[in-house]
PDB file of C-alpha atoms in Angstrom:
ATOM      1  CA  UNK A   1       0.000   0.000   0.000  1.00 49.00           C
ATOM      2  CA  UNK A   2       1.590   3.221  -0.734  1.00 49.00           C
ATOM      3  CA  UNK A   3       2.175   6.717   1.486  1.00 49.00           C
ATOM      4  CA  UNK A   4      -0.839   8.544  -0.458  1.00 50.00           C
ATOM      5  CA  UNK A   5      -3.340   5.356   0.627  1.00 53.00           C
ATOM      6  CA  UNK A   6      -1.824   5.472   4.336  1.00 59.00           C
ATOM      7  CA  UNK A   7      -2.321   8.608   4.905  1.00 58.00           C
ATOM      8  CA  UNK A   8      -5.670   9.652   6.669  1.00 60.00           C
ATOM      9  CA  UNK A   9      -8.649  11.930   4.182  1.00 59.00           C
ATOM     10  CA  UNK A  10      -7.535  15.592   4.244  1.00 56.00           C
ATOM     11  CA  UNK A  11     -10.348  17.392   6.266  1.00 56.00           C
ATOM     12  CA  UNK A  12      -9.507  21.037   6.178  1.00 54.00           C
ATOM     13  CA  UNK A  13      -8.161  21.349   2.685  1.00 51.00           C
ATOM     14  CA  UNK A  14      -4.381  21.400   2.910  1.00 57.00           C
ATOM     15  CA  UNK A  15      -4.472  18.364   0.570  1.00 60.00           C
ATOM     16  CA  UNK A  16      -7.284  19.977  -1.610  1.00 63.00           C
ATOM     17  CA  UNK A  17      -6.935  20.214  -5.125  1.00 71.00           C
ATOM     18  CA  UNK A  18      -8.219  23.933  -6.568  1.00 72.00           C
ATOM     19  CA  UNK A  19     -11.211  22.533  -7.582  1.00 73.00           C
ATOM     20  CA  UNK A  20     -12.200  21.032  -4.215  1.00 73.00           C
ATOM     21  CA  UNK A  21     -11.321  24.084  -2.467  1.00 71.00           C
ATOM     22  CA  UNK A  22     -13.261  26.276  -4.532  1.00 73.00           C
ATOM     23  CA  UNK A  23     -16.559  24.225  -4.094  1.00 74.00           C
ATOM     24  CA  UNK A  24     -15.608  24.398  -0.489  1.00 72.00           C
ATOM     25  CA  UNK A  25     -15.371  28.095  -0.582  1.00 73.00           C
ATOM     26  CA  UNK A  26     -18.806  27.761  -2.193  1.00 70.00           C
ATOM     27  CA  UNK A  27     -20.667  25.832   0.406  1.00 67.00           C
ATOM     28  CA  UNK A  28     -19.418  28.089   3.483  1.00 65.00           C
ATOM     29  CA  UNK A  29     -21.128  31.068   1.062  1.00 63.00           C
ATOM     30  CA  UNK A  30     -24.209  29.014   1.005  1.00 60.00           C
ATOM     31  CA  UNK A  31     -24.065  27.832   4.699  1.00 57.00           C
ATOM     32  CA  UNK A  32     -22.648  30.467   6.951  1.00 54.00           C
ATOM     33  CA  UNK A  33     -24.133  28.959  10.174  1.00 51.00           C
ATOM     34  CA  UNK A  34     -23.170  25.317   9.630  1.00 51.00           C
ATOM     35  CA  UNK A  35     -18.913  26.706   8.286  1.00 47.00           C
ATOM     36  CA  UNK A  36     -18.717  27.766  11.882  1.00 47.00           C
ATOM     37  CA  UNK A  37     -19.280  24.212  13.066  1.00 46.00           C
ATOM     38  CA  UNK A  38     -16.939  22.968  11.291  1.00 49.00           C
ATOM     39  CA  UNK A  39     -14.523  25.734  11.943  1.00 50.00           C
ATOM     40  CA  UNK A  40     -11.797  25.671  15.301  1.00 46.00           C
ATOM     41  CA  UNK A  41     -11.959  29.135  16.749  1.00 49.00           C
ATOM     42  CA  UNK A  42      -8.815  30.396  18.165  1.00 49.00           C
ATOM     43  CA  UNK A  43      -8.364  29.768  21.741  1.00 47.00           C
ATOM     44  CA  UNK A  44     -10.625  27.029  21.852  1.00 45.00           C
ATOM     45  CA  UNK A  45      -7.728  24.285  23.820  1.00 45.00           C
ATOM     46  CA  UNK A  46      -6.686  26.851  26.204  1.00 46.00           C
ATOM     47  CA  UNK A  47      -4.647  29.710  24.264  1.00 46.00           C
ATOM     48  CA  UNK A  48      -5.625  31.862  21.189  1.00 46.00           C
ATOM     49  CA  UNK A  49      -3.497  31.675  17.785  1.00 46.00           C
ATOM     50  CA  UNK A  50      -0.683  34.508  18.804  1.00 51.00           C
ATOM     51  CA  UNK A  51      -0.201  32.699  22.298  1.00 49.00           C
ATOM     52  CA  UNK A  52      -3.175  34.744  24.554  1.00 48.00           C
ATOM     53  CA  UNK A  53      -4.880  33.651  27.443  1.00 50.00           C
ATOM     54  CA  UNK A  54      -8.330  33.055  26.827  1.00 49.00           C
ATOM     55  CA  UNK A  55      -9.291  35.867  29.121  1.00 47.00           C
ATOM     56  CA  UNK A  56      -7.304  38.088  26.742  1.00 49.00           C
ATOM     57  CA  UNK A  57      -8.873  36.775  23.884  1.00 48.00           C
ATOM     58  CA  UNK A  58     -12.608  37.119  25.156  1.00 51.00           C
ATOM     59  CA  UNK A  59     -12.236  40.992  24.347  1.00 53.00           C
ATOM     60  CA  UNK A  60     -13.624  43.553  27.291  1.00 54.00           C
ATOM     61  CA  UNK A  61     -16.593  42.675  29.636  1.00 52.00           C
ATOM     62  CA  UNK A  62     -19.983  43.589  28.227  1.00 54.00           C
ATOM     63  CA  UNK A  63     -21.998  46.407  29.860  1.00 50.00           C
ATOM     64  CA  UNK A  64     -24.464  43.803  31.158  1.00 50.00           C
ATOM     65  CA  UNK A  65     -21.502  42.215  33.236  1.00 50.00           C
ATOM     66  CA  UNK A  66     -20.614  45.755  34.766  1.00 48.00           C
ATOM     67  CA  UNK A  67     -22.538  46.962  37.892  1.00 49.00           C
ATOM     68  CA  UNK A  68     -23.954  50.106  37.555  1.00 48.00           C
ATOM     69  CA  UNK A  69     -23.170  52.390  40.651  1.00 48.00           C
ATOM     70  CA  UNK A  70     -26.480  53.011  41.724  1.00 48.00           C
ATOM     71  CA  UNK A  71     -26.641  49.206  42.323  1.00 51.00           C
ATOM     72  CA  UNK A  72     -23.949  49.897  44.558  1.00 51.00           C
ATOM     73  CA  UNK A  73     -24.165  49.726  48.394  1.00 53.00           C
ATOM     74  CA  UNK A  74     -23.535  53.251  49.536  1.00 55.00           C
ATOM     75  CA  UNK A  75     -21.117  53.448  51.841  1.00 56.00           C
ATOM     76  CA  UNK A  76     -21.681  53.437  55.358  1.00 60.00           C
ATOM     77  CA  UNK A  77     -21.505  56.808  57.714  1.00 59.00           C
ATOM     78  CA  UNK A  78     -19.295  56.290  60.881  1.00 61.00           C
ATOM     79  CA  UNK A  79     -18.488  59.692  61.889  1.00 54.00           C
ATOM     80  CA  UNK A  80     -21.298  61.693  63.659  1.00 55.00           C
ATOM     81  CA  UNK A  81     -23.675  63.454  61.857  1.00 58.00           C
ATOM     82  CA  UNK A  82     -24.964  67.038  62.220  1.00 56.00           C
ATOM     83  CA  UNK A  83     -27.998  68.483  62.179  1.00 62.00           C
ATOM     84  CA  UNK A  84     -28.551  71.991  60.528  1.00 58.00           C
ATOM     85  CA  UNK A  85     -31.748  73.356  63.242  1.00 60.00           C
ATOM     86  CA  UNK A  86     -34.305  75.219  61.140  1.00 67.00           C
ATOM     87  CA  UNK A  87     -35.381  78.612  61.929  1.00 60.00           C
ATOM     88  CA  UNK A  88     -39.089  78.805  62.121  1.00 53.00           C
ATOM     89  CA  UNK A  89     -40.738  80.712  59.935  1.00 43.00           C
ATOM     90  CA  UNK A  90     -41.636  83.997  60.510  1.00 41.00           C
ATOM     91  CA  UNK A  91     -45.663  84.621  60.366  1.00 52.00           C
ATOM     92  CA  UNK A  92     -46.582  88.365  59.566  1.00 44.00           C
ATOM     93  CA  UNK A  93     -49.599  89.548  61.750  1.00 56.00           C
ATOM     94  CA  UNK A  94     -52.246  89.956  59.735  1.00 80.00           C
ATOM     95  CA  UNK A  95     -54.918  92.781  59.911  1.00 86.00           C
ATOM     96  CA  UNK A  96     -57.392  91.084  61.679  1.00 87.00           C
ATOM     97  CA  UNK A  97     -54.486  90.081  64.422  1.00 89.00           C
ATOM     98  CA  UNK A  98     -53.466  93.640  64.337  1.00 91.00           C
ATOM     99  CA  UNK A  99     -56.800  94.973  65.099  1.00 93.00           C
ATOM    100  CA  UNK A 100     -57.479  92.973  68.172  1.00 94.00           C
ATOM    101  CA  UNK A 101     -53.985  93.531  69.709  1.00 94.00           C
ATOM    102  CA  UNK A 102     -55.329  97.174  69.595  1.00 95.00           C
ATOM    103  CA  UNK A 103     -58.513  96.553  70.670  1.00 95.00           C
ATOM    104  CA  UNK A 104     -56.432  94.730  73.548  1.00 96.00           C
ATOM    105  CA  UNK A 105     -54.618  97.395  74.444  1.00 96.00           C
ATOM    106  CA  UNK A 106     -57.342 100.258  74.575  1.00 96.00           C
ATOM    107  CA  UNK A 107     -58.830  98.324  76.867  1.00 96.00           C
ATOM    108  CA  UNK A 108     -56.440  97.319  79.070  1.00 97.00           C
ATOM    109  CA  UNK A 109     -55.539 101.176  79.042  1.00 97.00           C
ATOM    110  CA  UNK A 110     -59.293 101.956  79.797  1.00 96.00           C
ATOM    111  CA  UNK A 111     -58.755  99.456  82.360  1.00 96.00           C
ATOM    112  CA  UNK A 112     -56.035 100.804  84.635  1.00 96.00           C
ATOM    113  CA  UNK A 113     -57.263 104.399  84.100  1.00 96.00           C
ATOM    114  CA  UNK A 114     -60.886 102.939  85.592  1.00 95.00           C
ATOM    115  CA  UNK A 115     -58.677 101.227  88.459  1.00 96.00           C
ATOM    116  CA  UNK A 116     -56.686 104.337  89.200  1.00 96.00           C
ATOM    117  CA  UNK A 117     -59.861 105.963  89.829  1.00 96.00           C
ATOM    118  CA  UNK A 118     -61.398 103.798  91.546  1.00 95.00           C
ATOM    119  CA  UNK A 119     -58.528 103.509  94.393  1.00 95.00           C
ATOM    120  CA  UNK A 120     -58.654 107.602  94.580  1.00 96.00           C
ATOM    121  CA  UNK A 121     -62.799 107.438  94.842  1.00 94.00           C
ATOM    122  CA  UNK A 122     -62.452 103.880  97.727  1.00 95.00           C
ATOM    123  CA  UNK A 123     -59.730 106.996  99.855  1.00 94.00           C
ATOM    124  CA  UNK A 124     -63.409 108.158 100.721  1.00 94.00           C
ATOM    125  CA  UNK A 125     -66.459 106.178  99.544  1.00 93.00           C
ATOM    126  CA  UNK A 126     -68.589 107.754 102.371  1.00 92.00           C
ATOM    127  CA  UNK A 127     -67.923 111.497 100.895  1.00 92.00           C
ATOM    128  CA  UNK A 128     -68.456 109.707  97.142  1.00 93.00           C
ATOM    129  CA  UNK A 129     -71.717 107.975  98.690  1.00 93.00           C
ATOM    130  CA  UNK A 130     -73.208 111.118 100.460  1.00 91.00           C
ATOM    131  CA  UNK A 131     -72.524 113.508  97.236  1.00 92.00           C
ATOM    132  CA  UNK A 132     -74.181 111.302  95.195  1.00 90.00           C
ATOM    133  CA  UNK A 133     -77.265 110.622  97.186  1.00 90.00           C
ATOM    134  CA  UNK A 134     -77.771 114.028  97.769  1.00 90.00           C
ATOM    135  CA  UNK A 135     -77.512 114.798  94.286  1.00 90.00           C
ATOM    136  CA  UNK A 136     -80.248 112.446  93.579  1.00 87.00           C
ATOM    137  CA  UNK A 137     -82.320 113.352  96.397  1.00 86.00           C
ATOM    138  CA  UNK A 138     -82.199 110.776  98.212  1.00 86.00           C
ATOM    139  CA  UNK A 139     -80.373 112.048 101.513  1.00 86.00           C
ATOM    140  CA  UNK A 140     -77.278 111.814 103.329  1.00 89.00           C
ATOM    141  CA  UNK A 141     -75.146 108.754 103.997  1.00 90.00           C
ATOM    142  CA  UNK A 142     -73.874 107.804 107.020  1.00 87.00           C
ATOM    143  CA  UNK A 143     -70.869 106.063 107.441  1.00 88.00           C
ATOM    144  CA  UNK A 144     -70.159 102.894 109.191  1.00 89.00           C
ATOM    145  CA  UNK A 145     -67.333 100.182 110.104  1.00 90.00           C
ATOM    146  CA  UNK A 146     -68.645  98.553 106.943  1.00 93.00           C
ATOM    147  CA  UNK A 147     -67.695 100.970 104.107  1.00 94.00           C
ATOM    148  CA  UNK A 148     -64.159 100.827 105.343  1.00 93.00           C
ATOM    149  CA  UNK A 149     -63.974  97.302 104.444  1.00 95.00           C
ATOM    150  CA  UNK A 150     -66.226  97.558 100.902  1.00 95.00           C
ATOM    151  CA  UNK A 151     -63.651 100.486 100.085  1.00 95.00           C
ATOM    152  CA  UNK A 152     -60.621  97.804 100.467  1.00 96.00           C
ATOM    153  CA  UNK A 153     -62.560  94.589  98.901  1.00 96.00           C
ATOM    154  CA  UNK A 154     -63.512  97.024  95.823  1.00 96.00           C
ATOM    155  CA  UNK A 155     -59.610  98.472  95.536  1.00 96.00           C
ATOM    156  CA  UNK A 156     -57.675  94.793  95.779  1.00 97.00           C
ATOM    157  CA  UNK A 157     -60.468  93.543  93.490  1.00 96.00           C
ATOM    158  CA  UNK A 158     -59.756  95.763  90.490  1.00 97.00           C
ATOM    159  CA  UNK A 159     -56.169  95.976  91.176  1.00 97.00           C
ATOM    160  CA  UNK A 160     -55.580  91.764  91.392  1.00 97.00           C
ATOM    161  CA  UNK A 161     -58.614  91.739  88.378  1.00 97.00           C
ATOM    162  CA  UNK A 162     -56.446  94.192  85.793  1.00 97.00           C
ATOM    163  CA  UNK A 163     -52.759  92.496  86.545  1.00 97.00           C
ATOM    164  CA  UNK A 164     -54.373  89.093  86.175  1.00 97.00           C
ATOM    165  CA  UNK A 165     -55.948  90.223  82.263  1.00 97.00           C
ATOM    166  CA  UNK A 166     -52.656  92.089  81.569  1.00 97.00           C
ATOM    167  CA  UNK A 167     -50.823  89.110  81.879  1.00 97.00           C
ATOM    168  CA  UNK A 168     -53.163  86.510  80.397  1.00 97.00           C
ATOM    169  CA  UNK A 169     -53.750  89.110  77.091  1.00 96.00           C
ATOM    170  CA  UNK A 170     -49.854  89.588  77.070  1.00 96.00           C
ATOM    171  CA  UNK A 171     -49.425  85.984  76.750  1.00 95.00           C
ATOM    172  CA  UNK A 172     -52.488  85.380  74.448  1.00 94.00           C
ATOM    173  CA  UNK A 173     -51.352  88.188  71.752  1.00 93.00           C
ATOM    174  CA  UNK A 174     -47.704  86.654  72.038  1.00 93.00           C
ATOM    175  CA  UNK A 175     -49.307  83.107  71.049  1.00 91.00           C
ATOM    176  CA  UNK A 176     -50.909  84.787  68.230  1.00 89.00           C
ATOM    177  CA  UNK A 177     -54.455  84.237  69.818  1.00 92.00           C
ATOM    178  CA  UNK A 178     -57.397  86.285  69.908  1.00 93.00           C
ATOM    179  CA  UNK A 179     -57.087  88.296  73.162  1.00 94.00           C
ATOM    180  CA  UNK A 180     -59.378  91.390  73.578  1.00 95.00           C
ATOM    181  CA  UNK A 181     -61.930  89.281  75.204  1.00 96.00           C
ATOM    182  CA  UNK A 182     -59.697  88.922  78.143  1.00 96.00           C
ATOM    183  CA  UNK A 183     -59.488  92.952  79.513  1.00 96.00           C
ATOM    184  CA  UNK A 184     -62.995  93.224  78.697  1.00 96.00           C
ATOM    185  CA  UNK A 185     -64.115  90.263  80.803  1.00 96.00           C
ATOM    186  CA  UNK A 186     -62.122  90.848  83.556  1.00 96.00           C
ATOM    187  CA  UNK A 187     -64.322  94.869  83.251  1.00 95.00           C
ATOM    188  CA  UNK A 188     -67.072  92.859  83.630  1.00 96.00           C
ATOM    189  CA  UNK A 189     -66.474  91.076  86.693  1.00 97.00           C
ATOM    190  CA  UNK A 190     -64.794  94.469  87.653  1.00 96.00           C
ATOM    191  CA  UNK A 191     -68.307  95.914  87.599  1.00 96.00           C
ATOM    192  CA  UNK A 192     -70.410  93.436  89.500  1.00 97.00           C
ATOM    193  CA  UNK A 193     -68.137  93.042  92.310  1.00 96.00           C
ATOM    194  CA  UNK A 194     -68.400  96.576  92.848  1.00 95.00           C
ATOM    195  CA  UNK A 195     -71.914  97.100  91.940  1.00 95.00           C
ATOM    196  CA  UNK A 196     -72.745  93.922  94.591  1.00 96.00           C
ATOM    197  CA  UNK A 197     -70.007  95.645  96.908  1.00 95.00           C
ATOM    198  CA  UNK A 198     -72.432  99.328  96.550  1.00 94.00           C
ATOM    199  CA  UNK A 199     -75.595  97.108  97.070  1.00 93.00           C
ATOM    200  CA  UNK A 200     -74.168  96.313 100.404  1.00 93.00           C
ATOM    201  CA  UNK A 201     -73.743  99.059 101.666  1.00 93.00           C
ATOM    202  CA  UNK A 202     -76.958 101.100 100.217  1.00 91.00           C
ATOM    203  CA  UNK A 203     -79.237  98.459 101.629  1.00 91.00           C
ATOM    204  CA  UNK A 204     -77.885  98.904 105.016  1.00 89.00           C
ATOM    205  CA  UNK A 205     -78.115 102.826 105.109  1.00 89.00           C
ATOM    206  CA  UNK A 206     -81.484 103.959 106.918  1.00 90.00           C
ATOM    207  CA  UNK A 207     -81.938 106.955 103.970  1.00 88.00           C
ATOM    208  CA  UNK A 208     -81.740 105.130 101.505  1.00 89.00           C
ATOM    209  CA  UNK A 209     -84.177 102.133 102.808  1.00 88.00           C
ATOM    210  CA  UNK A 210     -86.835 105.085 103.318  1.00 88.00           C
ATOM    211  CA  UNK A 211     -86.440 106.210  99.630  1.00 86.00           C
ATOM    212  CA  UNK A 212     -86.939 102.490  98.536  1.00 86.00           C
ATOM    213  CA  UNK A 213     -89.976 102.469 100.923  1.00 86.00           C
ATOM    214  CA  UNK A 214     -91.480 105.407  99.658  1.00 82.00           C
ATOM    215  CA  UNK A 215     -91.140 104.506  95.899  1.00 70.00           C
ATOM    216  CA  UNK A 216     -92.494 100.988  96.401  1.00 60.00           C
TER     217      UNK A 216
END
């Protein structure tokens, strides 16, 4: 048997003759796909054909095999953190604030002017009583051990009643509240103690109990 019959059937065309390799040519044309079955990529036992690693020959990682940094863990704080405090805002008083703290004040004004007076008139509430009984014709009053002591429950009363609204309305307007409410109740309560306080006294004088008497 000769060398050409021992040797084994060329399969990748070095033995070819130009006809065979041209119809070869041909059928990878035709069959693109099926060539690259029958082709040996480069690297495929371990190196590529100028002596690369196979991680040299792969080329550059896709994007898909990258992480993107906002999958990233971000890193973790260990030094303290600080707080920036926030100033509060500012609220502009509007006109409906502005008109009742000066309703507030006039009245608290009114107020200590009316409590002023009042502690000059309770210095002699038998003179203020007999003037203005006898200006009314009623008659004269006569003093007793008990218009001492109205004179003093009428002065603390208005003086303890006005401090206690000037505070409360001082804290109210500084809240932002409405607040005029509080001076004028506290002229309120101002007036019936004193007009119970007058009451008192009247219905114990004798001349006035006659002019009752008489008009009934």
């Amino acid at each position: 048997m000769g060398d050409h019959e021992t040797r084994p059937r060329p399969q990748y065309g070095e033995y070819a003759t130009p006809e065979e390799q041209l119809a070869r040519i041909k059928d990878i044309s035709a069959h693109p796909f099926s060539a690259e079955l029958h082709t040996i990529r480069p690297g495929a036992y371990g190196e590529s054909s100028n002596g690369a690693s196979p991680a040299d020959a792969a080329g550059p990682p896709n994007r898909s095999q990258l992480t993107a940094p906002e999958q990233l863990a971000p890193p973790e704080r260990t030094g303290p953190t600080h707080t920036v405090p926030r100033r509060p805002a500012v609220r502009q008083p509007s006109s409906a604030r502005a008109v009742d703290r000066v309703a507030t004040l006039a009245l608290l004004a009114l107020g200590l002017y009316s409590v002023l007076s009042t502690i000059v008139t309770m210095t002699d509430l038998a003179g203020y009583l007999n003037d203005t009984m006898q200006q009314i014709g009623v008659g004269t009053y006569a003093a007793t051990p008990l218009t001492g002591v109205i004179a003093l429950i009428i002065s603390v009363v208005n003086v303890v009643l006005w401090l206690v609204s000037a505070v409360l309305s001082a804290r109210s307007m500084r809240a932002g509240r409405v607040s005029f409410w509080i001076p004028l109740t506290a002229g309120v309560l101002v007036t019936l103690v004193t007009a119970t306080c007058y009451g008192v006294l009247l219905m114990n004088d004798p001349s006035f109990v006659q002019y009752v008497m008489r008009g009934a």
